[in-house]
PDB file of C-alpha atoms in Angstrom:
ATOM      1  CA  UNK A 210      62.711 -83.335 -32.187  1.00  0.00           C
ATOM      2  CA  UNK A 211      66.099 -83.577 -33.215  1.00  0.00           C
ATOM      3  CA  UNK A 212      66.874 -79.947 -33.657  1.00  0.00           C
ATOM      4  CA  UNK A 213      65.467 -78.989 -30.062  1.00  0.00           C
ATOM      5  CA  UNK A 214      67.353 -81.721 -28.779  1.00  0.00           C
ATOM      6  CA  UNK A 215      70.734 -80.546 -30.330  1.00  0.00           C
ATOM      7  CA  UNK A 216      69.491 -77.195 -29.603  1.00  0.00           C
ATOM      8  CA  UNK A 217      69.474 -78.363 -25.702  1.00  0.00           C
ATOM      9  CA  UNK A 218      73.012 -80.258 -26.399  1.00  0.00           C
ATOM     10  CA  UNK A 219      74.810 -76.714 -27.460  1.00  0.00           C
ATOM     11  CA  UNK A 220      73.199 -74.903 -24.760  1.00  0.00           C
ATOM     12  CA  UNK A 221      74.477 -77.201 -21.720  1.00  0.00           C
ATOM     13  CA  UNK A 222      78.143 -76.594 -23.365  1.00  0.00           C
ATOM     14  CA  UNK A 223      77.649 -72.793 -22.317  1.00  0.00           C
ATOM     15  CA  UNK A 224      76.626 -73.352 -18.794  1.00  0.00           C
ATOM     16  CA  UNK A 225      79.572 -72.304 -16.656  1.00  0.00           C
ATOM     17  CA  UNK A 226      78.733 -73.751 -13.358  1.00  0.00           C
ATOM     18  CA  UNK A 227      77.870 -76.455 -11.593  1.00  0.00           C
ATOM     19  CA  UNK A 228      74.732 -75.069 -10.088  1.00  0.00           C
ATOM     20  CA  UNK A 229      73.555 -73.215 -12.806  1.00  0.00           C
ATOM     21  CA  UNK A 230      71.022 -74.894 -14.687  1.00  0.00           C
ATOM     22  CA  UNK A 231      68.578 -74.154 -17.907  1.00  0.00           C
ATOM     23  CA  UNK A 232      65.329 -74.073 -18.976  1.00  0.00           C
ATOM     24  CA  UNK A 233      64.073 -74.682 -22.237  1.00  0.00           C
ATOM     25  CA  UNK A 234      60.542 -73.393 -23.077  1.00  0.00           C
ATOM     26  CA  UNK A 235      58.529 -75.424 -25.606  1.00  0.00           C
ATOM     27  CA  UNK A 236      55.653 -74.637 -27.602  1.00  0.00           C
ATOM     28  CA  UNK A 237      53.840 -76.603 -29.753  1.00  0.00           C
ATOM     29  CA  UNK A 238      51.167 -76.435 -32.044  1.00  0.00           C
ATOM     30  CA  UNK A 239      48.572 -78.995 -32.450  1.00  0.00           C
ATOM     31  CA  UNK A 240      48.186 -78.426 -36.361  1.00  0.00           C
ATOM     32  CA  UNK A 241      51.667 -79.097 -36.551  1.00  0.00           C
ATOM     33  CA  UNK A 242      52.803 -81.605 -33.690  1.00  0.00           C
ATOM     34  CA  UNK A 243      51.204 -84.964 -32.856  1.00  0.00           C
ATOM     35  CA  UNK A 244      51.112 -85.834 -28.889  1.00  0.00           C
ATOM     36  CA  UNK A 245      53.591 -88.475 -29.772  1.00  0.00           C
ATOM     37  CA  UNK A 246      56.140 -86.276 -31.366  1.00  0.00           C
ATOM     38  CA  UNK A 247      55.883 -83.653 -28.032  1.00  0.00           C
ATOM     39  CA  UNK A 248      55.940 -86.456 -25.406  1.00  0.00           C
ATOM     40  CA  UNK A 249      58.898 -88.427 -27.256  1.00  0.00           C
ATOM     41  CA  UNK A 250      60.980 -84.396 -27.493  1.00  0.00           C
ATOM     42  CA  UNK A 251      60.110 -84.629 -24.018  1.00  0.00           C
ATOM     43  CA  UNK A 252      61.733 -87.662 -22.645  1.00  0.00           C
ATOM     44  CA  UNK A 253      64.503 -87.119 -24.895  1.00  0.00           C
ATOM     45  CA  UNK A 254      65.153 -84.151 -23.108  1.00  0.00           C
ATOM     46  CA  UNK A 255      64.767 -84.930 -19.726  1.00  0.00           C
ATOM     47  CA  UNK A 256      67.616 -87.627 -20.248  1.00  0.00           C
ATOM     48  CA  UNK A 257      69.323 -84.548 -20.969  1.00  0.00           C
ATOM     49  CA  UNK A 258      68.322 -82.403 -17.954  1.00  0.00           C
ATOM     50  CA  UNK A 259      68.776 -85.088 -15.338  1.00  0.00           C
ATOM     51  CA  UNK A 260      70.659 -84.055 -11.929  1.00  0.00           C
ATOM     52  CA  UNK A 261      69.214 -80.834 -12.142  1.00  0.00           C
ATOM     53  CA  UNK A 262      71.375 -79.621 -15.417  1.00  0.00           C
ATOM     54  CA  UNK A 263      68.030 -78.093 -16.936  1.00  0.00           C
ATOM     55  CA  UNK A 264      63.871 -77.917 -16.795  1.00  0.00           C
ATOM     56  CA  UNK A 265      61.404 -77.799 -19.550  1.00  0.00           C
ATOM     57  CA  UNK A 266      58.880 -75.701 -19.355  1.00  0.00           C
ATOM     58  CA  UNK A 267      55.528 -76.167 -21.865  1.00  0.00           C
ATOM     59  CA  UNK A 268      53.854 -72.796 -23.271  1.00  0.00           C
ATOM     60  CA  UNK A 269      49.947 -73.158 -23.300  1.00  0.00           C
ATOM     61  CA  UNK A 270      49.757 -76.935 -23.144  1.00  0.00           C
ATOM     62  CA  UNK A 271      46.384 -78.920 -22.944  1.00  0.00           C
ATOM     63  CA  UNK A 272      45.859 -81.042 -19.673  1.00  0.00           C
ATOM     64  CA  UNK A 273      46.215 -83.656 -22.022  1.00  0.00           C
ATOM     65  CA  UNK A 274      50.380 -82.456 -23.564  1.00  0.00           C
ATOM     66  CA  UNK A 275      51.114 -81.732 -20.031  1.00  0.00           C
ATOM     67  CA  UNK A 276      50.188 -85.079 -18.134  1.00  0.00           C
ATOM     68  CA  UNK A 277      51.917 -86.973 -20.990  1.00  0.00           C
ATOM     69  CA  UNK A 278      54.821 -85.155 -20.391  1.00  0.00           C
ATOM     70  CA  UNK A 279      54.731 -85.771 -16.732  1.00  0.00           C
ATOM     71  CA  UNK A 280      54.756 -89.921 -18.074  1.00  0.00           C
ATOM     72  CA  UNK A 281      57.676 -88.944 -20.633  1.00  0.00           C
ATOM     73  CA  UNK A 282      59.127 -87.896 -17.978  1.00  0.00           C
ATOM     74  CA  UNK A 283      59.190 -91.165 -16.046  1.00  0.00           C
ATOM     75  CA  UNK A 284      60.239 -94.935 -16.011  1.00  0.00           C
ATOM     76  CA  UNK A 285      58.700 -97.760 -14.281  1.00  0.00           C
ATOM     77  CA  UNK A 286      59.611-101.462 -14.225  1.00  0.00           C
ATOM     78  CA  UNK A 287      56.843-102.476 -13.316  1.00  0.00           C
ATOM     79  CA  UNK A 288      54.700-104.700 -16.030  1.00  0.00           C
ATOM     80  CA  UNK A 289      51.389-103.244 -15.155  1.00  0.00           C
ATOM     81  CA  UNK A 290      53.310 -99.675 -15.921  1.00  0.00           C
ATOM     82  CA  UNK A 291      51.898 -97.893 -13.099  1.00  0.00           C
ATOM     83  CA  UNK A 292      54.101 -95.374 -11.613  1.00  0.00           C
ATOM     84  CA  UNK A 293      54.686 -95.171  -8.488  1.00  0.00           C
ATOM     85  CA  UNK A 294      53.104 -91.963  -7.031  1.00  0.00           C
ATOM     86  CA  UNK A 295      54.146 -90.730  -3.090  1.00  0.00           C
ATOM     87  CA  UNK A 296      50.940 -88.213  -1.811  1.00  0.00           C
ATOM     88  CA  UNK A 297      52.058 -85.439   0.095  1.00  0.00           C
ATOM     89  CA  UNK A 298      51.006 -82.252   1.956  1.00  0.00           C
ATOM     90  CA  UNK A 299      52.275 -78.862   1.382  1.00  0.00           C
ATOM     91  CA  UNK A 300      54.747 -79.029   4.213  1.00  0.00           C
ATOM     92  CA  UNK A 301      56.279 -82.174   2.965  1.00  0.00           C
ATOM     93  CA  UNK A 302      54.653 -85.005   5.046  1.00  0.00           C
ATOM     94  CA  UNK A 303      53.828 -88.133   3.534  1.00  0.00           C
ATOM     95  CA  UNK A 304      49.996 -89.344   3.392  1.00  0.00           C
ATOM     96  CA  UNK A 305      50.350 -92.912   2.212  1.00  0.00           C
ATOM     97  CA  UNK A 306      51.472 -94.475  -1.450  1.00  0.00           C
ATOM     98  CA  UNK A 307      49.581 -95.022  -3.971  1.00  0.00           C
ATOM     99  CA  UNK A 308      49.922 -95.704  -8.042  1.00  0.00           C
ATOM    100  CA  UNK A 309      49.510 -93.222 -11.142  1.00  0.00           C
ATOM    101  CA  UNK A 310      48.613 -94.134 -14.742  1.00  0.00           C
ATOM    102  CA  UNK A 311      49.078 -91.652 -17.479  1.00  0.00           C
ATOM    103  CA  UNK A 312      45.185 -91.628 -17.642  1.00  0.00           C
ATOM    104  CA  UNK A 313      45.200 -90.641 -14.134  1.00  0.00           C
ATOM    105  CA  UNK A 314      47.962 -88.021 -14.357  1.00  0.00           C
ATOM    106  CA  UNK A 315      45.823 -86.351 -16.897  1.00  0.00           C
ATOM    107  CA  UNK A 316      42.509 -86.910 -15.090  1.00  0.00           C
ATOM    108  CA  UNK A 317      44.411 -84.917 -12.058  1.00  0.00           C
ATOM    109  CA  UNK A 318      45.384 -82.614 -13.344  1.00  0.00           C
ATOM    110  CA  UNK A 319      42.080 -82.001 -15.698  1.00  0.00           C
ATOM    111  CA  UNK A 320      40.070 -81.800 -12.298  1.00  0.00           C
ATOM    112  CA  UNK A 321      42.592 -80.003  -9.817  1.00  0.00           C
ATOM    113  CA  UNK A 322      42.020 -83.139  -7.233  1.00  0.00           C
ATOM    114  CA  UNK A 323      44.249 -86.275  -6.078  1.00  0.00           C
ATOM    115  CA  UNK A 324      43.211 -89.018  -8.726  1.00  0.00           C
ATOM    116  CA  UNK A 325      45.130 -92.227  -8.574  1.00  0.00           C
ATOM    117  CA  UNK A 326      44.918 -95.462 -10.292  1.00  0.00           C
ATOM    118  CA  UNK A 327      42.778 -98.213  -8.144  1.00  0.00           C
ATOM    119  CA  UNK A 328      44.456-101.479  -8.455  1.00  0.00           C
ATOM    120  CA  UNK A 329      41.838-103.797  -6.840  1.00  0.00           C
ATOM    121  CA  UNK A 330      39.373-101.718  -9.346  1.00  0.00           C
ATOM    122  CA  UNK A 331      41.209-101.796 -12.182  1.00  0.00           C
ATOM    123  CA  UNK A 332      40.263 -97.900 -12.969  1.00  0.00           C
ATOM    124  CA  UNK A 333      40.403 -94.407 -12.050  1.00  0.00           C
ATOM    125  CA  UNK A 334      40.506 -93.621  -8.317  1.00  0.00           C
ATOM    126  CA  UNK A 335      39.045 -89.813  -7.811  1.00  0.00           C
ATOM    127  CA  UNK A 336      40.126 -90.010  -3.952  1.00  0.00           C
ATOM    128  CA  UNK A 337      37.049 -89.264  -1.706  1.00  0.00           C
ATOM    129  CA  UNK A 338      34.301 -89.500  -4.338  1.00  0.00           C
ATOM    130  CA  UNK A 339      33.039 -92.343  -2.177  1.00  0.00           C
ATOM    131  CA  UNK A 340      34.376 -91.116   1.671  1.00  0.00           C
ATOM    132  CA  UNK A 341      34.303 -87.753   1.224  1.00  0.00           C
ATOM    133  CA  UNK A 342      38.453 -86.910   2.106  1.00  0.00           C
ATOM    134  CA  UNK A 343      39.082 -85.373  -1.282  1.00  0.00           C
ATOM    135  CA  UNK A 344      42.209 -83.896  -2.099  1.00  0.00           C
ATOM    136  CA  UNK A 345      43.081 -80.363  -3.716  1.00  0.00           C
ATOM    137  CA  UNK A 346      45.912 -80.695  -5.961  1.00  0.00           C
ATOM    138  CA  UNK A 347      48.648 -78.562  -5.926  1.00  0.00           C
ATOM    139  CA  UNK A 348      51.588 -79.798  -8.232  1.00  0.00           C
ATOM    140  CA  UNK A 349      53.316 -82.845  -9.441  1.00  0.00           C
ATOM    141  CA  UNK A 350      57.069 -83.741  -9.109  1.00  0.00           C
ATOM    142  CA  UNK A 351      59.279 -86.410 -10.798  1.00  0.00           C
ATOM    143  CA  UNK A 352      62.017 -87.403  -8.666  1.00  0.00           C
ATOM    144  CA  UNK A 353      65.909 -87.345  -9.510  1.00  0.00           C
ATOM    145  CA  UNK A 354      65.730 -90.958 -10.854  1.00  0.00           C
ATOM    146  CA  UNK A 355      62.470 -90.729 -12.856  1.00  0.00           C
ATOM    147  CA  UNK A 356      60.811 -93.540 -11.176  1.00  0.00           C
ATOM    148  CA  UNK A 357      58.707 -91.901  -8.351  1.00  0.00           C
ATOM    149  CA  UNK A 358      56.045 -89.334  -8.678  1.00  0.00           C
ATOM    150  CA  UNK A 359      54.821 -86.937  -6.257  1.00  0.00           C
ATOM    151  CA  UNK A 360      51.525 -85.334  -5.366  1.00  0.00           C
ATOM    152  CA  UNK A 361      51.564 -82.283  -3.520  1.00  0.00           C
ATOM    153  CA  UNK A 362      47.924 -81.562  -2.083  1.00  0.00           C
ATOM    154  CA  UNK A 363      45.695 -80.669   1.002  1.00  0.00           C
ATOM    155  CA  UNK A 364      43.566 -83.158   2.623  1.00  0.00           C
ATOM    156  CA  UNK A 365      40.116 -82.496   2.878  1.00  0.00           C
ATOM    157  CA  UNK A 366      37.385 -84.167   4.555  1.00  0.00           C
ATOM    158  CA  UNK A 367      33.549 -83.871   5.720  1.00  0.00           C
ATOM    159  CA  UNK A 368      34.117 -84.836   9.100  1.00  0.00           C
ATOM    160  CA  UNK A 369      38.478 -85.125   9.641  1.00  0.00           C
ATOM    161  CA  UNK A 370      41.067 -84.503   7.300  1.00  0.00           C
ATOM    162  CA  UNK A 371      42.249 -88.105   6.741  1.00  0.00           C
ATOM    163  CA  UNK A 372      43.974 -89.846   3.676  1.00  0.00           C
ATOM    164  CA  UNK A 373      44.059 -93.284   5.172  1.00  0.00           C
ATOM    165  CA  UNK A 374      40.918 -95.412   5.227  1.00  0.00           C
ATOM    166  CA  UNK A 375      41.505 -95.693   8.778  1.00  0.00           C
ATOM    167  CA  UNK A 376      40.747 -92.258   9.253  1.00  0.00           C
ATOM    168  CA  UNK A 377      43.757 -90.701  10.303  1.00  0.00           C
ATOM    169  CA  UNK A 378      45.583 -88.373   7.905  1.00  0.00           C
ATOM    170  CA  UNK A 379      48.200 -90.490   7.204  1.00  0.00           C
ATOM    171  CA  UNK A 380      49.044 -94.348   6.562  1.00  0.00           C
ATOM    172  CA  UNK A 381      51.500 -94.609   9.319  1.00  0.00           C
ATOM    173  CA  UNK A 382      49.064 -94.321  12.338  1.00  0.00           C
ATOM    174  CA  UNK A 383      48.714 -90.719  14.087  1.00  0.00           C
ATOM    175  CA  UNK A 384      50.691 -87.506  13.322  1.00  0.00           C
ATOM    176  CA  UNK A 385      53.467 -85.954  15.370  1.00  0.00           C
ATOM    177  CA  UNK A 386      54.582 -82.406  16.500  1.00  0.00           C
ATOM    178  CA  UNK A 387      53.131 -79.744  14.648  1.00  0.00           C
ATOM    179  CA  UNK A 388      50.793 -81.773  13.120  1.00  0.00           C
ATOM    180  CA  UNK A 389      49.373 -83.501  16.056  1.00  0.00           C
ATOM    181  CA  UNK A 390      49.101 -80.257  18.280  1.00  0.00           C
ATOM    182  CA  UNK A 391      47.555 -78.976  14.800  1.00  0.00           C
ATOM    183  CA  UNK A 392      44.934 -81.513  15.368  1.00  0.00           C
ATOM    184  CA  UNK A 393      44.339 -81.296  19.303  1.00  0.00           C
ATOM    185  CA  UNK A 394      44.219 -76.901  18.860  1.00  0.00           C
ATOM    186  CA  UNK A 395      40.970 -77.675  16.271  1.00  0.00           C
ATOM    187  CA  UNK A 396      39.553 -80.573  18.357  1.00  0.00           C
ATOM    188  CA  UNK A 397      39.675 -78.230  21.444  1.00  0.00           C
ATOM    189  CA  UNK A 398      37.743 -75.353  19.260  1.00  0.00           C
ATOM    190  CA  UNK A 399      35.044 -77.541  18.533  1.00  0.00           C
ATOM    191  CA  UNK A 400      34.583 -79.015  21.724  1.00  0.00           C
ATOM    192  CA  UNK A 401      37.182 -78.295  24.824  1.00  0.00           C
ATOM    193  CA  UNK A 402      36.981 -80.216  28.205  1.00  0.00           C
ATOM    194  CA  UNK A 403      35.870 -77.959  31.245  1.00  0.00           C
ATOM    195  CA  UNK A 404      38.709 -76.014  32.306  1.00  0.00           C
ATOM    196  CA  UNK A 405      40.907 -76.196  29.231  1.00  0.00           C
ATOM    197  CA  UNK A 406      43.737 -73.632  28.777  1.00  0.00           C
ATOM    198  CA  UNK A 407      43.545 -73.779  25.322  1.00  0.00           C
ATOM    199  CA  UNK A 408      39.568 -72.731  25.315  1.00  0.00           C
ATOM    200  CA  UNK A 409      40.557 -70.085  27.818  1.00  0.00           C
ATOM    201  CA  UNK A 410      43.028 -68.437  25.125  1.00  0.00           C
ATOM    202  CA  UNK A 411      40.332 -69.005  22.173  1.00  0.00           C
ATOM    203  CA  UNK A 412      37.572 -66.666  24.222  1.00  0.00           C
ATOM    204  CA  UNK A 413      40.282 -64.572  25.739  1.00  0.00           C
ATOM    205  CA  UNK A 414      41.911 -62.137  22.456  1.00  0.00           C
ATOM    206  CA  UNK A 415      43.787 -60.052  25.292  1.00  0.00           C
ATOM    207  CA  UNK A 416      45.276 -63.191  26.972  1.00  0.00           C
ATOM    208  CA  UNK A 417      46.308 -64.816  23.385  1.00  0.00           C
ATOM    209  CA  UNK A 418      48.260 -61.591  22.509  1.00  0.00           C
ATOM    210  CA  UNK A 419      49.584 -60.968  25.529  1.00  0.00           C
ATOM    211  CA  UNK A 420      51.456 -64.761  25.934  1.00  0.00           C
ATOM    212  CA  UNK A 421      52.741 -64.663  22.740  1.00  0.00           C
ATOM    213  CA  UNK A 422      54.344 -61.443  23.124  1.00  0.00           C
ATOM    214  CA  UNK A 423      55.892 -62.683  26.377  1.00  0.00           C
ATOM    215  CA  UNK A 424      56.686 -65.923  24.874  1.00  0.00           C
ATOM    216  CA  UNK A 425      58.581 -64.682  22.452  1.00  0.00           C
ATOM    217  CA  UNK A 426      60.497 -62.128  24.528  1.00  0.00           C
ATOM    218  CA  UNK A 427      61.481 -64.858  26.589  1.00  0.00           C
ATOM    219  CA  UNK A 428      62.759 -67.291  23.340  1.00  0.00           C
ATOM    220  CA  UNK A 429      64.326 -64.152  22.432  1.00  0.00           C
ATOM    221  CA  UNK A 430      66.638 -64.080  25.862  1.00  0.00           C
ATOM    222  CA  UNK A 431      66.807 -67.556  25.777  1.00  0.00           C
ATOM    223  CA  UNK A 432      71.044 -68.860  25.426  1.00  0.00           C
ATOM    224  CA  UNK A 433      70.902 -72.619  26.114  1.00  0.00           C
ATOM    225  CA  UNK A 434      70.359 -74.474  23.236  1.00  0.00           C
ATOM    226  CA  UNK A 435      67.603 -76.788  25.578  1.00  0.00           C
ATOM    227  CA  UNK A 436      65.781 -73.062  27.538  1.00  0.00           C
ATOM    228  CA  UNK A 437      65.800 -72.198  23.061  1.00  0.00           C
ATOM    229  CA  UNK A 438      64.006 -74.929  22.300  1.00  0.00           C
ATOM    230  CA  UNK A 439      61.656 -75.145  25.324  1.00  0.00           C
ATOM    231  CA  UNK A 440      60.957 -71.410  24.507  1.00  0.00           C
ATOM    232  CA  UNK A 441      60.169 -72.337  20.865  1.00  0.00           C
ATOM    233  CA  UNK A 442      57.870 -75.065  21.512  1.00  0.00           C
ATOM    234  CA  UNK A 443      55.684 -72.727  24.201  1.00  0.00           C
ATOM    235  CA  UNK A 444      55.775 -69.758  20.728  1.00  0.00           C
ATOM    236  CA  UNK A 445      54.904 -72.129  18.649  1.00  0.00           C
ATOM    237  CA  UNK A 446      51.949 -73.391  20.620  1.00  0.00           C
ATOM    238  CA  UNK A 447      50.680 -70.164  21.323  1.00  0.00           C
ATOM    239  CA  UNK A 448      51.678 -69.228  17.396  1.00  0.00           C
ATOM    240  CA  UNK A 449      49.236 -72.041  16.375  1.00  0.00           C
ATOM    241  CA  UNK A 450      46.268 -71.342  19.321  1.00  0.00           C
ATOM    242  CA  UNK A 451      46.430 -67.844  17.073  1.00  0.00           C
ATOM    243  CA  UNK A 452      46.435 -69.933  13.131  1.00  0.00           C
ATOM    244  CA  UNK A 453      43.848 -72.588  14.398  1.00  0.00           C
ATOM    245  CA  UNK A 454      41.105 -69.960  15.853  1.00  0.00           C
ATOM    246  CA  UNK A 455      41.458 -67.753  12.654  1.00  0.00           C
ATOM    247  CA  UNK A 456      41.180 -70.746  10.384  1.00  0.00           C
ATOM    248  CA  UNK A 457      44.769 -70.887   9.476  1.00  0.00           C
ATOM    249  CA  UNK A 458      46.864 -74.329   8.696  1.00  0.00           C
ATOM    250  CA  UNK A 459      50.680 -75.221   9.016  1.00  0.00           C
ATOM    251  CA  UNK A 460      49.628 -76.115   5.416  1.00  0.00           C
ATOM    252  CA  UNK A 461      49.179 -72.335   4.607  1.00  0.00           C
ATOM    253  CA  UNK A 462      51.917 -70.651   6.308  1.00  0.00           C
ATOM    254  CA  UNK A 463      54.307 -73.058   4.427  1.00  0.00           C
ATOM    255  CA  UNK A 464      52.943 -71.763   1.056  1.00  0.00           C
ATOM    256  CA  UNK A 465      53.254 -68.350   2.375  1.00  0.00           C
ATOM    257  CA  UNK A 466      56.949 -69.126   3.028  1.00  0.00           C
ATOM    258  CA  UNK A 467      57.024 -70.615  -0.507  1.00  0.00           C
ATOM    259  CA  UNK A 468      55.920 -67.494  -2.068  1.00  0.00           C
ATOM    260  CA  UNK A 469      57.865 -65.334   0.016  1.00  0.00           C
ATOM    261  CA  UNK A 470      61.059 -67.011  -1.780  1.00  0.00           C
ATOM    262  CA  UNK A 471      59.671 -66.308  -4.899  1.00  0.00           C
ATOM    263  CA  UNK A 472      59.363 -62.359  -4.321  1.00  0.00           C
ATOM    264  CA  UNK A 473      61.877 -60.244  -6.025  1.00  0.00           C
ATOM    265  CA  UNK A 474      62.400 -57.087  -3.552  1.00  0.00           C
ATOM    266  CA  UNK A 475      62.025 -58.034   0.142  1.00  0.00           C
ATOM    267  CA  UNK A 476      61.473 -55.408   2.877  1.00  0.00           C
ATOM    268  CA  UNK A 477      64.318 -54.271   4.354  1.00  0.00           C
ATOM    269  CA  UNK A 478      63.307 -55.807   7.962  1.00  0.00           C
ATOM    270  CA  UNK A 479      64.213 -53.293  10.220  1.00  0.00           C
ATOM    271  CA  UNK A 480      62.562 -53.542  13.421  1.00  0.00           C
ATOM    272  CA  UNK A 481      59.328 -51.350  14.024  1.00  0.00           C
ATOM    273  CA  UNK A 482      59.307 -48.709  16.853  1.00  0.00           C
ATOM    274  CA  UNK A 483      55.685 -48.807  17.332  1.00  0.00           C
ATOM    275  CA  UNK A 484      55.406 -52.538  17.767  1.00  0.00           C
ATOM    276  CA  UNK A 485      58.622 -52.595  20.088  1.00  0.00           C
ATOM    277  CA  UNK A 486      56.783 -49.660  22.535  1.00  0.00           C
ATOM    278  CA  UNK A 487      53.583 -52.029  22.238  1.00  0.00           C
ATOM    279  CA  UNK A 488      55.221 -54.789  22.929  1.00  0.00           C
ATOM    280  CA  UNK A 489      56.863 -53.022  26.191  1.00  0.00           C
ATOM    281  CA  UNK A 490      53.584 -52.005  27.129  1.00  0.00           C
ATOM    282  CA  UNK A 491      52.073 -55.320  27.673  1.00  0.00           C
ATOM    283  CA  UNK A 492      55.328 -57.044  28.983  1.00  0.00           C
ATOM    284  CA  UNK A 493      55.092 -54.166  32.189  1.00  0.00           C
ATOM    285  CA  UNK A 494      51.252 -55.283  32.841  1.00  0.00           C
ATOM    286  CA  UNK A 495      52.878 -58.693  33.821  1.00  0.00           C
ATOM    287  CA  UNK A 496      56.167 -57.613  35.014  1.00  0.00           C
ATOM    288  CA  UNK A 497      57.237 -58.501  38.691  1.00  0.00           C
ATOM    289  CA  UNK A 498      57.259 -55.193  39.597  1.00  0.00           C
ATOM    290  CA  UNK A 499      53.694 -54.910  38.628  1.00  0.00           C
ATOM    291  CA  UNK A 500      52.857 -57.907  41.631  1.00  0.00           C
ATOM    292  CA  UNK A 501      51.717 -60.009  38.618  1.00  0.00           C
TER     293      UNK A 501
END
């Protein structure tokens, strides 16, 4: 332990900037290494890497090394010490607060699922074993002071996506914005009141297409900074009439954008001849000029 950590020491003297940070890959062997001796290297080392200097990064760890290191990674002052764990979805919104153990970090991450620790039961909490608003896990973050954990997942649900045992997604009463038009576009799928827009759109392929390509010609002309946003709002509610009917969530379009940043070589992004003339075509059908 002593050796990496020195080893870490020397190598934060050669980082030249501020923003430049390290990462120091560990592997262990089990023959070799006791749990205790990786999880103690671990916490060491985060002391060292906090503000961002570094990360640690474990080759071929079991679920067991890995949640442990999650813990190392940690502090609590609370005497139960339970960490406090915020659960989130993939676009960042909070779903309520709830408590981690190290057993629980491990049984997580063991079964790909949000699993908590249950206060009132004293045990394991494998969320929606009992309602059926299970979780799929996606990762786990310690925060800049240690003290907080975070779940990154997607809400499931037999009947409604909802976290809270009131059944709304989150603990703080119904969603906003994105999320609540989210909601109202897949209610409306299932069942839409007579004469509803939005049901017109979902039977109508030509219609969809066509308003979002004059939607977004108009947020393209747009110069006020209030006509931009109005503009915005009618693209993105058209955008998401188009995600919700093919089974797409805010949730996945954010990991797309998360993966996009990952990607090496980007297109160049040049604009595309063919789509412009399409584009053209349908704007004319419901030009003024047209009667339309």
């Amino acid at each position: 332990k002593d050796t990496i950590v020195e080893t870490a020491d020397n190598m934060l003297t050669l980082v030249p900037q501020k923003g430049d940070k390290i990462i120091l890959e560990l592997a262990f062997s089990s023959a070799s290494s006791t749990l205790d001796h990786l999880t103690d290297t671990v916490a060491e080392l985060s002391k060292k890497f906090k503000d961002g200097k570094g990360n640690i990064a474990l080759i071929d760890p079991t679920v067991a090394e890995l949640g442990m290191s999650f813990a190392a990674c940690m502090k609590t002052d609370r005497e139960d010490g339970l960490y406090t764990t915020v659960v989130c979805t993939r676009s960042g919104e909070a779903l309520g607060l709830v408590y981690s153990s190290k057993e629980s970090i491990i049984a997580a991450l063991e079964c790909g699922r949000g699993v908590y620790y249950s206060r009132s039961r004293k045990g394991l909490w494998r969320k929606g074993d009992t309602s059926g608003h299970y979780q799929t896990l996606h990762r786990l973050d310690v925060d800049c002071d240690g003290d907080a954990l975070r779940f990154t997942v997607t809400q499931k649900g037999d009947d409604t996506a909802a976290f809270c045992h009131l059944n709304t997604l989150t603990c703080w009463g119904e969603p906003h914005g994105l999320r609540h038009l989210e909601g109202t576009l897949q209610e409306r799928l299932k069942s839409a009141p007579e004469g509803s827009y939005t049901k017109r759109l979902f039977d109508d392929s030509d219609l969809l297409r066509d308003k979002l390509v004059e939607e977004a010609q108009e947020l393209s002309e747009a110069t006020e900074p209030k006509d931009v946003a109005g503009e915005l709002a009618d693209v993105l509610y058209f955008a998401m009439v188009r995600a919700v009917k093919a089974g797409v969530s805010i949730d996945d379009a954010v990991a797309e954008l998360d993966r996009r940043t990952r990607k090496v070589t980007r297109r160049k992004g040049d604009s595309k001849a063919f789509r412009i003339a399409a584009g053209n075509e349908i704007l004319s059908k419901s030009s003024p000029e047209n009667g339309e």
